[in-house]
Amino acid sequence: MFRSLLLLSGLIVSSYALVHAVDSASLVPVATYQKARAEGFTKAIIRGYQEACGIGGQVDPNFVPSYNNARSAGYTDIDTYWFPCNGSGNKCKSYATQLSELAQTFKAHSMNIGTIWIDFEKDAAICNNWNYGTSGNQQQARSLLEAMKNSGFNFGIYSSPGEWGTLFGSTGFILDNTAPLWFATYNNVETLTLGTPFGGWNTAVGHQYTDVSASKLFDLSVFAH
């Protein structure tokens, strides 16, 4: 879909293409993906790995079936996201092992994945992840990033200004601001404008603008074309 930026005078300043995307951690039926695609959501992002802190992390059981359903619905632009297992009270697999399990799943099911998005998000209610203190969390993030870079996969970072500040003590903490950023701000505004810069980013390639969809199975985002 195309969007135009307009001055109050009505003159077009610039126009740009946006890719509309759905993301989910649920098992999504083919029909739901078909409807989303018909409505112009041409990109799908599926949770590939969940923290599952009781067992050290695992490939999401919904990942492969949802991927297959998205493919059956005609999706070819498919990413995944990794919600890593960590936390001092959890016996998590190493970050390298978590990524290896994800990689093995790609291979075993001949999956064509564009980008792995690293989900930097606090889960205090269930797993109490990211509980190493400010400096400890920063070190964990560096270790996580190193494992991702060693995997050789295309990757980006998903977070929000609030989550980033909570995890790392400051929105100013820079982990890798050369990595593509997909940020969450639920303002129902379908633009890539990063209203509150964080992590050294001033621009983003993706914006998750709402967690409400008609099917109740998706969050909705826009991405740069």
Coordinates of C-alpha atoms in Angstrom, one line a residue:
M1 CA 0.0 0.0 0.0
F2 CA 1.1 3.6 -0.7
R3 CA 1.0 6.5 1.7
S4 CA 1.6 10.1 1.0
L5 CA 2.9 12.8 3.4
L6 CA 0.9 16.0 3.0
L7 CA 1.5 19.6 4.1
L8 CA -1.4 21.6 5.5
S9 CA -1.6 23.3 2.1
G10 CA -2.4 20.0 0.5
L11 CA 0.9 19.7 -1.4
I12 CA 2.5 16.3 -1.5
V13 CA 5.9 16.3 0.2
S14 CA 6.8 12.7 -0.5
S15 CA 5.3 9.3 -1.0
Y16 CA 6.6 5.9 0.0
A17 CA 5.5 2.3 0.0
L18 CA 4.8 0.5 3.2
V19 CA 4.5 -3.3 3.6
H20 CA 1.7 -4.3 5.9
A21 CA 2.5 -7.2 8.2
V22 CA 0.8 -9.6 10.7
D23 CA 2.7 -11.3 13.5
S24 CA 1.5 -14.0 15.8
A25 CA 2.5 -16.5 18.5
S26 CA -0.7 -18.5 18.1
L27 CA -1.6 -21.3 15.6
V28 CA -3.1 -19.3 12.7
P29 CA -5.4 -21.2 10.3
V30 CA -5.0 -20.9 6.5
A31 CA -8.3 -19.1 6.2
T32 CA -7.2 -16.4 8.6
Y33 CA -4.0 -15.8 6.7
Q34 CA -6.0 -15.7 3.5
K35 CA -8.2 -13.0 4.8
A36 CA -5.3 -11.0 6.1
R37 CA -3.5 -11.3 2.8
A38 CA -6.7 -10.2 0.9
E39 CA -6.8 -7.1 3.1
G40 CA -3.3 -6.1 2.1
F41 CA -1.2 -7.7 4.8
T42 CA 1.5 -9.3 2.7
K43 CA 4.2 -10.0 5.3
A44 CA 3.9 -12.6 8.1
I45 CA 6.1 -12.9 11.2
I46 CA 5.7 -16.0 13.3
R47 CA 7.2 -16.7 16.7
G48 CA 9.9 -19.3 16.1
Y49 CA 11.3 -19.8 19.6
Q50 CA 9.7 -19.2 23.0
E51 CA 11.4 -18.8 26.3
A52 CA 9.6 -21.9 27.8
C53 CA 11.7 -21.3 30.9
G54 CA 10.7 -24.5 32.6
I55 CA 12.5 -26.5 30.0
G56 CA 15.2 -24.1 29.0
G57 CA 13.6 -22.7 25.9
Q58 CA 12.0 -24.5 22.9
V59 CA 11.0 -24.1 19.3
D60 CA 7.4 -22.8 19.4
P61 CA 5.1 -25.8 18.7
N62 CA 2.9 -23.4 16.6
F63 CA 5.9 -22.3 14.4
V64 CA 5.9 -25.0 11.7
P65 CA 2.1 -25.4 11.3
S66 CA 1.6 -21.6 11.2
Y67 CA 4.4 -21.3 8.7
N68 CA 2.9 -24.0 6.5
N69 CA -0.5 -22.3 6.8
A70 CA 0.9 -19.0 5.8
R71 CA 2.6 -20.5 2.8
S72 CA -0.6 -22.3 1.8
A73 CA -2.4 -18.9 2.0
G74 CA 0.2 -17.4 -0.5
Y75 CA 2.7 -15.8 1.8
T76 CA 6.3 -15.7 0.5
D77 CA 7.6 -12.9 2.8
I78 CA 7.9 -14.6 6.1
D79 CA 10.1 -13.7 9.1
T80 CA 10.3 -15.2 12.6
Y81 CA 11.1 -13.9 16.0
W82 CA 13.1 -15.4 18.8
F83 CA 11.9 -14.8 22.4
P84 CA 15.1 -16.1 24.1
C85 CA 15.1 -18.0 27.4
N86 CA 17.2 -16.3 30.1
G87 CA 16.9 -15.3 33.7
S88 CA 19.1 -16.2 36.7
G89 CA 16.5 -18.5 38.2
N90 CA 16.0 -20.5 35.0
K91 CA 18.1 -23.3 33.6
C92 CA 18.1 -22.0 30.1
K93 CA 19.9 -23.5 27.2
S94 CA 22.8 -21.4 25.9
Y95 CA 21.9 -18.8 23.3
A96 CA 23.9 -20.7 20.7
T97 CA 21.9 -23.8 21.4
Q98 CA 18.6 -22.0 21.2
L99 CA 19.5 -20.7 17.8
S100 CA 20.8 -24.1 16.7
E101 CA 17.4 -25.6 17.5
L102 CA 15.8 -22.9 15.5
A103 CA 18.2 -23.5 12.6
Q104 CA 17.6 -27.2 12.7
T105 CA 13.8 -26.6 12.4
F106 CA 14.4 -24.4 9.3
K107 CA 16.4 -27.1 7.7
A108 CA 14.1 -30.1 8.7
H109 CA 11.1 -28.3 7.2
S110 CA 12.7 -26.5 4.3
M111 CA 11.6 -23.2 5.7
N112 CA 12.4 -20.0 3.8
I113 CA 12.8 -17.3 6.5
G114 CA 13.9 -13.8 5.8
T115 CA 14.9 -12.3 9.1
I116 CA 15.1 -13.5 12.7
W117 CA 13.9 -10.7 15.0
I118 CA 15.4 -10.8 18.5
D119 CA 12.6 -10.0 21.0
F120 CA 13.9 -7.9 23.8
E121 CA 11.1 -7.9 26.3
K122 CA 10.6 -8.3 30.0
D123 CA 8.4 -11.2 31.3
A124 CA 8.2 -10.6 35.0
A125 CA 5.0 -12.6 35.5
I126 CA 6.0 -16.0 34.2
C127 CA 9.7 -16.5 33.7
N128 CA 11.3 -13.4 35.4
N129 CA 13.7 -13.1 32.6
W130 CA 16.3 -10.2 32.3
N131 CA 16.8 -10.2 36.1
Y132 CA 20.6 -9.8 36.2
G133 CA 20.6 -6.1 37.1
T134 CA 21.4 -3.3 34.7
S135 CA 25.0 -4.2 33.9
G136 CA 24.2 -8.0 33.9
N137 CA 21.4 -7.5 31.5
Q138 CA 23.7 -5.5 29.2
Q139 CA 26.2 -8.3 29.3
Q140 CA 23.6 -10.9 28.6
A141 CA 22.4 -8.8 25.6
R142 CA 26.0 -8.7 24.2
S143 CA 26.3 -12.5 24.6
L144 CA 23.0 -13.0 22.9
L145 CA 23.9 -10.7 20.1
E146 CA 27.3 -12.5 19.6
A147 CA 25.5 -15.9 19.3
M148 CA 23.1 -14.4 16.7
K149 CA 26.0 -12.9 14.7
N150 CA 27.8 -16.3 14.8
S151 CA 24.7 -18.0 13.5
G152 CA 25.1 -16.3 10.2
F153 CA 21.4 -15.5 9.9
N154 CA 19.9 -12.2 8.9
F155 CA 18.6 -10.6 12.1
G156 CA 17.0 -7.5 13.5
I157 CA 16.0 -6.2 16.9
Y158 CA 12.4 -5.9 18.2
S159 CA 11.7 -3.8 21.3
S160 CA 10.2 -0.6 22.5
P161 CA 11.5 2.5 24.3
G162 CA 9.9 1.4 27.5
E163 CA 11.1 -2.2 27.4
W164 CA 14.6 -1.0 26.4
G165 CA 14.8 1.3 29.4
T166 CA 13.5 -1.3 31.7
L167 CA 16.0 -4.0 30.6
F168 CA 19.1 -1.9 30.3
G169 CA 18.6 1.0 32.7
S170 CA 18.4 3.7 30.1
T171 CA 17.0 4.2 26.6
G172 CA 20.4 5.5 25.7
F173 CA 22.1 2.0 26.0
I174 CA 23.5 1.1 22.6
L175 CA 23.7 -2.6 21.8
D176 CA 23.9 -2.5 18.0
N177 CA 22.2 0.4 16.3
T178 CA 23.4 -0.9 12.9
A179 CA 20.9 -3.7 13.2
P180 CA 17.4 -3.1 11.7
L181 CA 14.9 -2.0 14.3
W182 CA 11.3 -3.2 14.5
F183 CA 9.7 -1.2 17.4
A184 CA 6.4 -1.4 19.2
T185 CA 4.3 1.7 20.0
Y186 CA 0.6 1.1 20.0
N187 CA -0.6 4.4 18.7
N188 CA -2.5 3.1 15.6
V189 CA -0.4 5.3 13.4
E190 CA 0.8 3.4 10.3
T191 CA 4.2 5.1 9.9
L192 CA 7.8 4.3 10.6
T193 CA 8.3 7.5 12.6
L194 CA 10.3 6.7 15.8
G195 CA 8.8 9.2 18.1
T196 CA 11.0 8.3 21.0
P197 CA 14.5 7.3 19.9
F198 CA 16.3 4.6 21.9
G199 CA 19.2 2.2 21.7
G200 CA 21.0 4.6 19.4
W201 CA 18.4 4.3 16.7
N202 CA 16.8 7.4 15.1
T203 CA 15.0 5.5 12.4
A204 CA 13.3 2.1 12.1
V205 CA 12.4 -0.4 9.4
G206 CA 9.3 -1.7 11.1
H207 CA 6.6 -0.4 13.5
Q208 CA 4.1 -2.6 15.4
Y209 CA 1.3 -0.1 15.7
T210 CA -1.4 -2.2 17.4
D211 CA -2.0 -5.5 19.2
V212 CA -5.7 -5.6 18.2
S213 CA -6.9 -7.3 15.1
A214 CA -10.3 -8.6 13.9
S215 CA -9.2 -12.2 14.3
K216 CA -7.6 -11.6 17.7
L217 CA -4.7 -13.7 16.5
F218 CA -2.4 -10.9 15.1
D219 CA -0.5 -7.8 16.0
L220 CA -0.3 -5.4 13.1
S221 CA 2.8 -3.6 11.7
V222 CA 4.1 -1.7 8.8
F223 CA 7.6 -2.1 7.3
A224 CA 9.7 -0.3 4.8
H225 CA 9.2 -1.6 1.3

